[in-house]
Coordinates of N, CA and C in Angstrom, one line a residue:
V1 N 55.1 -66.7 19.1 CA 55.4 -67.7 18.1 C 56.9 -68.1 18.3
L2 N 57.8 -67.2 18.5 CA 59.2 -67.6 18.7 C 59.4 -68.5 19.9
F3 N 58.7 -68.1 21.0 CA 58.8 -69.0 22.2 C 58.2 -70.3 22.0
R4 N 57.0 -70.4 21.3 CA 56.4 -71.7 21.1 C 57.2 -72.6 20.3
S5 N 58.1 -72.1 19.4 CA 58.9 -72.9 18.6 C 60.3 -73.1 19.2
S6 N 60.5 -72.7 20.4 CA 61.8 -72.8 21.0 C 62.3 -74.2 21.2
S7 N 61.4 -75.2 21.4 CA 61.8 -76.5 21.5 C 62.4 -77.0 20.2
E8 N 61.9 -76.7 19.1 CA 62.5 -77.1 17.8 C 63.9 -76.4 17.6
M9 N 64.0 -75.2 18.0 CA 65.3 -74.5 18.0 C 66.3 -75.2 18.8
V10 N 65.9 -75.5 20.1 CA 66.8 -76.2 21.0 C 67.2 -77.6 20.4
E11 N 66.3 -78.3 19.8 CA 66.6 -79.6 19.3 C 67.6 -79.6 18.1
M12 N 67.4 -78.6 17.2 CA 68.2 -78.5 16.1 C 69.6 -78.1 16.5
G13 N 69.7 -77.1 17.4 CA 71.0 -76.7 17.9 C 71.8 -77.8 18.7
A14 N 71.0 -78.5 19.5 CA 71.6 -79.6 20.3 C 72.1 -80.7 19.4
S15 N 71.4 -81.0 18.3 CA 71.8 -82.1 17.4 C 73.2 -81.9 16.9
S16 N 73.5 -80.6 16.6 CA 74.8 -80.3 16.0 C 75.9 -80.5 17.1
V17 N 75.6 -80.1 18.3 CA 76.6 -80.2 19.4 C 76.8 -81.7 19.7
V18 N 75.7 -82.4 19.8 CA 75.8 -83.9 20.1 C 76.6 -84.6 19.1
S19 N 76.4 -84.3 17.8 CA 77.1 -85.0 16.7 C 78.6 -84.7 16.9
V20 N 79.0 -83.5 17.2 CA 80.4 -83.1 17.4 C 81.0 -84.0 18.5
L21 N 80.3 -84.0 19.6 CA 80.7 -84.8 20.8 C 80.8 -86.3 20.5
Y22 N 79.8 -86.8 19.8 CA 79.9 -88.2 19.5 C 81.1 -88.5 18.6
N23 N 81.4 -87.7 17.6 CA 82.5 -87.9 16.7 C 83.8 -87.7 17.5
Y24 N 83.9 -86.8 18.5 CA 85.1 -86.7 19.3 C 85.4 -87.9 20.1
Q25 N 84.3 -88.4 20.7 CA 84.4 -89.7 21.5 C 84.8 -90.9 20.7
L26 N 84.2 -91.0 19.5 CA 84.4 -92.1 18.7 C 85.8 -92.1 18.1
I27 N 86.3 -90.9 17.7 CA 87.7 -90.8 17.2 C 88.6 -91.2 18.4
K28 N 88.3 -90.8 19.6 CA 89.2 -91.1 20.7 C 89.2 -92.6 21.0
Y29 N 88.0 -93.3 21.0 CA 88.0 -94.7 21.4 C 88.1 -95.7 20.2
L30 N 87.7 -95.3 19.0 CA 87.6 -96.3 17.9 C 88.3 -95.8 16.6
G31 N 88.6 -94.5 16.6 CA 89.2 -94.0 15.3 C 88.1 -93.8 14.2
E32 N 88.6 -93.8 13.0 CA 87.7 -93.5 11.9 C 86.6 -94.5 11.7
N33 N 86.8 -95.7 12.0 CA 85.7 -96.7 11.9 C 84.5 -96.4 12.8
G34 N 84.8 -95.8 14.0 CA 83.7 -95.5 14.9 C 82.9 -94.4 14.3
V35 N 83.5 -93.4 13.7 CA 82.8 -92.3 13.1 C 81.9 -92.8 11.9
A36 N 82.5 -93.7 11.1 CA 81.8 -94.2 10.0 C 80.6 -95.0 10.5
A37 N 80.7 -95.8 11.5 CA 79.6 -96.6 12.0 C 78.5 -95.7 12.6
Y38 N 78.9 -94.7 13.2 CA 77.9 -93.7 13.8 C 77.2 -93.0 12.7
G39 N 77.9 -92.7 11.6 CA 77.2 -92.0 10.4 C 76.1 -92.9 9.8
V40 N 76.4 -94.2 9.7 CA 75.5 -95.2 9.2 C 74.2 -95.2 10.1
M41 N 74.5 -95.3 11.4 CA 73.3 -95.4 12.3 C 72.5 -94.1 12.3
E42 N 73.1 -93.0 12.1 CA 72.4 -91.7 12.0 C 71.5 -91.7 10.8
Y43 N 72.0 -92.1 9.7 CA 71.2 -92.2 8.4 C 70.0 -93.1 8.6
I44 N 70.2 -94.3 9.1 CA 69.1 -95.2 9.3 C 68.1 -94.8 10.3
S45 N 68.6 -94.3 11.5 CA 67.7 -93.9 12.6 C 66.9 -92.7 12.2
F46 N 67.4 -91.8 11.3 CA 66.6 -90.7 10.8 C 65.4 -91.2 10.0
I47 N 65.6 -92.2 9.2 CA 64.5 -92.8 8.5 C 63.4 -93.3 9.4
F48 N 63.8 -94.0 10.5 CA 62.9 -94.6 11.5 C 62.2 -93.4 12.2
A49 N 63.0 -92.4 12.7 CA 62.4 -91.3 13.4 C 61.4 -90.5 12.6
A50 N 61.6 -90.5 11.3 CA 60.7 -89.7 10.4 C 59.3 -90.1 10.5
I51 N 59.0 -91.4 10.8 CA 57.7 -91.9 11.0 C 57.0 -91.1 12.2
F52 N 57.8 -91.0 13.3 CA 57.3 -90.3 14.5 C 57.1 -88.8 14.2
L53 N 58.1 -88.2 13.5 CA 58.1 -86.8 13.2 C 56.9 -86.5 12.3
G54 N 56.6 -87.4 11.3 CA 55.5 -87.2 10.4 C 54.2 -87.3 11.1
Y55 N 54.1 -88.3 12.0 CA 52.8 -88.4 12.8 C 52.6 -87.2 13.7
T56 N 53.6 -86.8 14.4 CA 53.4 -85.7 15.3 C 53.0 -84.4 14.6
M57 N 53.6 -84.2 13.4 CA 53.3 -83.0 12.7 C 51.9 -83.1 12.2
G58 N 51.4 -84.3 11.8 CA 50.0 -84.4 11.3 C 49.0 -84.3 12.4
V59 N 49.3 -84.8 13.6 CA 48.3 -84.8 14.7 C 48.3 -83.5 15.5
A60 N 49.3 -82.7 15.4 CA 49.4 -81.4 16.2 C 48.3 -80.5 15.9
P61 N 47.9 -80.2 14.6 CA 46.8 -79.3 14.4 C 45.5 -79.8 15.0
A62 N 45.3 -81.1 15.0 CA 44.0 -81.7 15.6 C 44.0 -81.5 17.1
V63 N 45.2 -81.6 17.7 CA 45.3 -81.4 19.2 C 45.0 -79.9 19.5
S64 N 45.6 -79.0 18.7 CA 45.4 -77.6 18.9 C 43.9 -77.2 18.7
F65 N 43.3 -77.8 17.7 CA 41.9 -77.5 17.4 C 41.0 -77.9 18.5
Q66 N 41.2 -79.2 19.0 CA 40.3 -79.7 20.0 C 40.5 -79.0 21.3
Y67 N 41.7 -78.6 21.6 CA 41.9 -77.9 22.9 C 41.3 -76.5 22.8
G68 N 41.4 -75.8 21.7 CA 40.8 -74.5 21.5 C 39.3 -74.6 21.5
A69 N 38.7 -75.6 20.9 CA 37.3 -75.8 20.8 C 36.7 -76.4 22.1
K70 N 37.6 -76.7 23.1 CA 37.2 -77.3 24.3 C 36.6 -78.7 24.1
G71 N 37.1 -79.4 23.1 CA 36.7 -80.8 22.9 C 37.6 -81.7 23.6
F72 N 37.4 -81.7 24.9 CA 38.4 -82.4 25.8 C 38.2 -83.9 25.7
D73 N 37.1 -84.4 25.4 CA 36.9 -85.9 25.3 C 37.7 -86.3 24.0
E74 N 37.7 -85.5 23.0 CA 38.4 -85.9 21.8 C 39.9 -85.7 22.0
L75 N 40.2 -84.7 22.7 CA 41.6 -84.4 23.1 C 42.2 -85.6 23.8
K76 N 41.5 -86.1 24.8 CA 41.9 -87.3 25.6 C 42.0 -88.5 24.7
N77 N 41.1 -88.6 23.7 CA 41.2 -89.7 22.8 C 42.4 -89.6 21.9
L78 N 42.7 -88.4 21.4 CA 43.9 -88.2 20.6 C 45.2 -88.6 21.3
L79 N 45.2 -88.2 22.6 CA 46.4 -88.5 23.4 C 46.6 -90.0 23.6
K80 N 45.5 -90.6 23.9 CA 45.5 -92.1 24.2 C 45.9 -92.8 22.9
K81 N 45.3 -92.5 21.8 CA 45.6 -93.2 20.5 C 47.1 -92.9 20.1
S82 N 47.5 -91.7 20.3 CA 48.9 -91.3 20.0 C 49.9 -92.1 20.8
L83 N 49.7 -92.2 22.0 CA 50.6 -92.9 22.9 C 50.7 -94.4 22.5
V84 N 49.5 -95.0 22.1 CA 49.5 -96.3 21.6 C 50.2 -96.5 20.3
F85 N 50.0 -95.5 19.4 CA 50.7 -95.5 18.1 C 52.2 -95.5 18.3
V86 N 52.7 -94.5 19.0 CA 54.2 -94.4 19.2 C 54.7 -95.6 19.9
G87 N 54.0 -96.2 20.8 CA 54.4 -97.4 21.6 C 54.5 -98.6 20.7
V88 N 53.5 -98.8 19.9 CA 53.4 -100.0 19.0 C 54.5 -99.8 17.9
F89 N 54.6 -98.7 17.3 CA 55.6 -98.5 16.3 C 57.0 -98.5 16.8
G90 N 57.2 -98.1 18.0 CA 58.5 -98.2 18.7 C 59.0 -99.6 18.8
V91 N 58.0 -100.5 19.2 CA 58.4 -101.9 19.3 C 58.7 -102.5 17.9
I92 N 57.8 -102.1 16.9 CA 58.0 -102.6 15.5 C 59.4 -102.2 15.0
M93 N 59.7 -100.9 15.2 CA 61.0 -100.4 14.7 C 62.2 -101.1 15.4
F94 N 62.0 -101.3 16.7 CA 63.1 -102.0 17.4 C 63.3 -103.4 16.9
V95 N 62.2 -104.2 16.7 CA 62.3 -105.5 16.1 C 62.9 -105.5 14.7
C96 N 62.5 -104.6 13.9 CA 63.0 -104.5 12.5 C 64.5 -104.2 12.5
A97 N 64.9 -103.2 13.4 CA 66.3 -102.8 13.5 C 67.2 -104.0 13.9
E98 N 66.7 -104.8 14.9 CA 67.4 -105.9 15.4 C 67.5 -107.0 14.3
M99 N 66.5 -107.2 13.6 CA 66.4 -108.3 12.5 C 67.3 -107.9 11.3
F100 N 67.2 -106.6 10.9 CA 67.8 -106.2 9.7 C 69.1 -105.3 9.9
A101 N 69.6 -105.4 11.1 CA 70.9 -104.6 11.3 C 72.0 -105.0 10.3
A102 N 72.1 -106.3 10.1 CA 73.2 -106.8 9.2 C 73.0 -106.3 7.8
P103 N 71.7 -106.5 7.2 CA 71.5 -106.0 5.8 C 71.7 -104.5 5.7
F104 N 71.2 -103.8 6.7 CA 71.4 -102.3 6.6 C 72.9 -102.0 6.6
A105 N 73.6 -102.6 7.5 CA 75.1 -102.3 7.6 C 75.8 -102.7 6.3
N106 N 75.3 -103.8 5.7 CA 76.0 -104.3 4.5 C 75.8 -103.3 3.3
V107 N 74.7 -102.6 3.3 CA 74.4 -101.6 2.2 C 75.5 -100.5 2.3
F108 N 75.8 -100.1 3.5 CA 76.7 -98.9 3.6 C 78.2 -99.3 3.8
V109 N 78.5 -100.4 4.5 CA 79.9 -100.7 4.8 C 80.2 -102.1 4.6
G110 N 79.5 -102.8 3.7 CA 79.8 -104.2 3.4 C 81.2 -104.4 2.8
Y111 N 81.9 -103.4 2.4 CA 83.2 -103.5 1.8 C 84.3 -103.8 2.8
D112 N 84.0 -103.5 4.1 CA 85.0 -103.7 5.1 C 84.4 -104.5 6.2
A113 N 85.0 -105.7 6.4 CA 84.5 -106.7 7.4 C 84.5 -106.2 8.8
K114 N 85.6 -105.6 9.2 CA 85.8 -105.1 10.5 C 84.8 -103.9 10.8
L115 N 84.6 -103.0 9.9 CA 83.7 -101.9 10.0 C 82.3 -102.4 10.0
Y116 N 82.0 -103.4 9.2 CA 80.7 -104.0 9.1 C 80.3 -104.6 10.5
D117 N 81.2 -105.4 11.1 CA 80.9 -106.1 12.4 C 80.7 -105.0 13.5
L118 N 81.4 -103.9 13.4 CA 81.3 -102.8 14.4 C 79.9 -102.2 14.2
T119 N 79.5 -101.9 13.0 CA 78.3 -101.2 12.7 C 77.1 -102.1 13.2
V120 N 77.1 -103.4 12.9 CA 76.0 -104.3 13.3 C 75.9 -104.3 14.8
H121 N 77.0 -104.5 15.5 CA 77.1 -104.5 17.0 C 76.5 -103.2 17.5
A122 N 77.0 -102.1 17.0 CA 76.6 -100.8 17.6 C 75.1 -100.5 17.3
F123 N 74.6 -100.8 16.1 CA 73.2 -100.5 15.7 C 72.3 -101.4 16.5
R124 N 72.6 -102.6 16.9 CA 71.7 -103.4 17.7 C 71.6 -102.9 19.1
I125 N 72.6 -102.2 19.6 CA 72.5 -101.6 20.9 C 71.7 -100.3 20.7
Y126 N 72.1 -99.5 19.7 CA 71.4 -98.2 19.5 C 69.9 -98.4 19.2
A127 N 69.5 -99.5 18.6 CA 68.1 -99.7 18.3 C 67.2 -99.8 19.5
I128 N 67.7 -100.0 20.7 CA 66.9 -100.0 21.9 C 66.2 -98.7 22.1
S129 N 66.9 -97.6 21.7 CA 66.4 -96.3 21.8 C 65.1 -96.0 21.1
F130 N 64.8 -96.8 20.0 CA 63.6 -96.7 19.3 C 62.3 -97.0 20.1
L131 N 62.5 -97.7 21.2 CA 61.4 -98.0 22.1 C 60.9 -96.7 22.8
F132 N 61.8 -95.7 23.0 CA 61.5 -94.5 23.7 C 61.3 -93.2 22.9
I133 N 62.0 -93.2 21.8 CA 62.1 -91.9 21.1 C 60.8 -91.3 20.6
G134 N 59.9 -92.2 20.2 CA 58.6 -91.7 19.7 C 57.8 -91.0 20.8
F135 N 57.9 -91.5 22.0 CA 57.2 -90.8 23.1 C 57.8 -89.4 23.3
N136 N 59.1 -89.3 23.2 CA 59.7 -88.0 23.5 C 59.4 -87.0 22.4
I137 N 59.5 -87.4 21.1 CA 59.1 -86.6 20.0 C 57.7 -86.1 20.1
F138 N 56.8 -87.1 20.4 CA 55.4 -86.7 20.5 C 55.1 -85.8 21.7
G139 N 55.7 -86.1 22.9 CA 55.5 -85.2 24.0 C 55.9 -83.8 23.8
S140 N 57.0 -83.5 23.2 CA 57.4 -82.2 22.9 C 56.4 -81.5 22.0
S141 N 56.1 -82.2 20.9 CA 55.1 -81.6 19.9 C 53.7 -81.4 20.5
F142 N 53.3 -82.3 21.4 CA 52.0 -82.2 22.1 C 51.9 -80.9 22.8
F143 N 52.9 -80.6 23.6 CA 52.8 -79.3 24.4 C 52.9 -78.1 23.5
T144 N 53.7 -78.2 22.4 CA 53.7 -77.1 21.5 C 52.3 -76.9 20.9
A145 N 51.6 -78.0 20.6 CA 50.2 -77.9 20.1 C 49.3 -77.3 21.1
L146 N 49.6 -77.5 22.4 CA 48.7 -77.0 23.4 C 49.1 -75.5 23.8
N147 N 50.0 -75.0 23.0 CA 50.5 -73.6 23.2 C 51.3 -73.4 24.5
N148 N 52.0 -74.5 24.9 CA 52.9 -74.4 26.1 C 54.3 -74.7 25.6
G149 N 54.9 -73.6 25.1 CA 56.2 -73.8 24.6 C 57.3 -74.1 25.6
F150 N 56.9 -73.7 26.9 CA 57.9 -73.9 28.0 C 58.1 -75.4 28.3
L151 N 57.0 -76.1 28.4 CA 57.1 -77.5 28.7 C 57.7 -78.3 27.5
S152 N 57.3 -77.8 26.3 CA 57.9 -78.5 25.1 C 59.4 -78.3 25.1
A153 N 59.8 -77.1 25.4 CA 61.3 -76.8 25.4 C 62.0 -77.5 26.5
I154 N 61.3 -77.7 27.7 CA 61.9 -78.4 28.8 C 62.2 -79.8 28.4
I155 N 61.3 -80.5 27.7 CA 61.5 -81.9 27.2 C 62.6 -81.9 26.3
S156 N 62.7 -81.0 25.3 CA 63.7 -81.0 24.3 C 65.1 -80.7 24.9
F157 N 65.1 -79.7 25.8 CA 66.4 -79.3 26.4 C 67.0 -80.4 27.2
L158 N 66.2 -81.0 28.1 CA 66.7 -82.0 29.0 C 67.1 -83.3 28.2
R159 N 66.3 -83.6 27.2 CA 66.6 -84.7 26.4 C 67.9 -84.6 25.6
T160 N 68.2 -83.4 25.1 CA 69.3 -83.3 24.2 C 70.5 -82.7 25.0
F161 N 70.4 -81.4 25.3 CA 71.5 -80.7 26.0 C 72.0 -81.4 27.3
C162 N 71.0 -81.7 28.1 CA 71.4 -82.3 29.4 C 71.7 -83.8 29.4
L163 N 70.7 -84.6 29.0 CA 70.8 -86.0 29.1 C 71.8 -86.6 28.0
E164 N 71.6 -86.3 26.8 CA 72.4 -86.9 25.8 C 73.8 -86.4 25.8
I165 N 74.0 -85.1 26.0 CA 75.4 -84.6 26.1 C 76.1 -85.2 27.3
G166 N 75.4 -85.2 28.5 CA 75.9 -85.7 29.7 C 76.3 -87.2 29.5
C167 N 75.4 -88.0 28.9 CA 75.6 -89.4 28.8 C 76.8 -89.7 27.9
V168 N 76.9 -89.0 26.7 CA 78.0 -89.3 25.8 C 79.4 -88.9 26.4
L169 N 79.4 -88.0 27.3 CA 80.6 -87.6 28.0 C 81.0 -88.6 29.1
L170 N 80.0 -89.0 29.9 CA 80.2 -89.8 31.1 C 80.3 -91.3 30.9
L171 N 79.3 -91.8 30.1 CA 79.2 -93.3 30.0 C 80.4 -94.0 29.5
P172 N 81.1 -93.4 28.4 CA 82.3 -94.1 27.9 C 83.4 -94.1 29.0
V173 N 83.4 -93.2 29.9 CA 84.4 -93.2 31.0 C 84.2 -94.5 31.9
V174 N 83.0 -94.8 32.1 CA 82.6 -96.0 33.0 C 82.6 -97.3 32.2
F175 N 82.0 -97.3 31.0 CA 81.8 -98.5 30.3 C 82.6 -98.7 29.0
G176 N 83.5 -97.8 28.8 CA 84.3 -97.9 27.6 C 83.5 -97.6 26.3
V177 N 83.9 -98.3 25.2 CA 83.3 -98.0 23.9 C 81.8 -98.2 23.9
N178 N 81.3 -99.3 24.5 CA 79.9 -99.6 24.6 C 79.1 -98.4 25.2
G179 N 79.8 -97.7 26.1 CA 79.1 -96.6 26.8 C 78.7 -95.5 25.8
I180 N 79.4 -95.4 24.6 CA 79.0 -94.4 23.6 C 77.7 -94.9 23.0
W181 N 77.6 -96.2 22.6 CA 76.4 -96.7 22.0 C 75.2 -96.6 22.9
F182 N 75.5 -96.8 24.2 CA 74.4 -96.8 25.2 C 74.0 -95.4 25.6
S183 N 74.7 -94.4 25.2 CA 74.4 -93.0 25.6 C 73.0 -92.6 25.1
V184 N 72.7 -92.9 23.9 CA 71.4 -92.5 23.3 C 70.3 -93.2 24.0
I185 N 70.5 -94.5 24.4 CA 69.5 -95.2 25.1 C 69.2 -94.6 26.5
A186 N 70.3 -94.3 27.2 CA 70.1 -93.7 28.5 C 69.4 -92.3 28.4
A187 N 69.8 -91.5 27.4 CA 69.2 -90.2 27.2 C 67.7 -90.3 26.9
E188 N 67.4 -91.1 25.9 CA 66.0 -91.3 25.5 C 65.2 -91.9 26.6
G189 N 65.8 -92.9 27.3 CA 65.0 -93.5 28.4 C 64.7 -92.5 29.5
G190 N 65.7 -91.7 29.9 CA 65.5 -90.7 30.9 C 64.5 -89.6 30.4
A191 N 64.5 -89.3 29.2 CA 63.6 -88.3 28.6 C 62.2 -88.9 28.6
F192 N 62.1 -90.2 28.3 CA 60.8 -90.9 28.3 C 60.1 -90.8 29.7
I193 N 60.9 -91.0 30.8 CA 60.3 -90.9 32.1 C 59.9 -89.5 32.4
L194 N 60.7 -88.5 32.0 CA 60.3 -87.1 32.1 C 59.1 -86.8 31.4
T195 N 59.0 -87.2 30.1 CA 57.8 -86.9 29.3 C 56.5 -87.5 29.9
I196 N 56.6 -88.7 30.3 CA 55.4 -89.3 30.9 C 55.0 -88.6 32.2
A197 N 56.0 -88.2 32.9 CA 55.7 -87.5 34.2 C 55.1 -86.1 33.9
I198 N 55.6 -85.4 32.9 CA 55.0 -84.1 32.6 C 53.6 -84.2 32.0
I199 N 53.4 -85.2 31.2 CA 52.0 -85.5 30.6 C 51.0 -85.8 31.8
S200 N 51.5 -86.7 32.7 CA 50.6 -87.0 33.8 C 50.3 -85.9 34.7
A201 N 51.3 -85.1 35.0 CA 51.2 -83.9 35.9 C 50.3 -82.8 35.4
N202 N 50.1 -82.8 34.1 CA 49.3 -81.7 33.5 C 48.0 -82.1 33.0
R203 N 47.5 -83.3 33.4 CA 46.2 -83.8 32.9 C 45.1 -82.8 33.3
K204 N 45.1 -82.4 34.5 CA 44.0 -81.5 35.0 C 44.1 -80.1 34.3
N205 N 45.3 -79.7 34.1 CA 45.4 -78.3 33.5 C 44.9 -78.2 32.1
Y206 N 45.0 -79.3 31.4 CA 44.6 -79.3 30.0 C 43.4 -80.2 29.7
H207 N 42.8 -80.9 30.8 CA 41.6 -81.6 30.7 C 41.7 -82.8 29.7
Y208 N 42.9 -83.5 29.7 CA 43.0 -84.7 28.9 C 43.1 -85.9 29.7

C-alpha cells in the first residue's frame, strides 16, 4: 500500500520544493509582485486542476475493478473515454483561462495596476499548461489503479522533481522572467510526452 501511494507522496513533497524555488526565482527577477502574481495563479490553477483530480479519483476504482475482473474491453473503453475527457476539458480550461485572465486577476490584485498587468500576462502564459496537465494527473492515477505504483511514481517524479524543478532553475537563465512562467508549460509538456509513451508501451501488459 505504501509503495502504491508513493506517487502521491512524491507529488506532495515536490509541490513544496517547487513553490520554494518559484518564490526564490520570482523574488530574484521580479520582487514581491512576482510572488503575488504566482500566488494568484496557484489559487486559480488549483481550482482548474481539481476537475482532473476529481475525475481521476472517481474513475480509479472502476479501472481497478475492470482490470481485476479481466474486463479488458471495458478497461480499454475507460482509458479511451478518459483521454478524450481530459483532452477536451484541457482545451476548455485553456480557452476559459485566456478569456477570463483579466477578470480573475482583477478579483485578487485589481487594486494595483502594475501587479494586475503582470498577473494577466503571466496567467495567459501559464494557462497553456492546462492542455497537458490533465493527461499527466490521469496517467499517474491510472497506473496506481492498475496496482503499478512504480510507473505511477515515475510519472510523478519526473514531472515534478526532475522536469519542473529543472525548468524553473534553467529557463529563467535563458529567457529571463518569461522563462519562469514557461517553466510549468515545459515541465507539463515533457511529462505529457512521457505519460503517453508509458501508456502506449504498456498496452499489451495490461490489455487495454
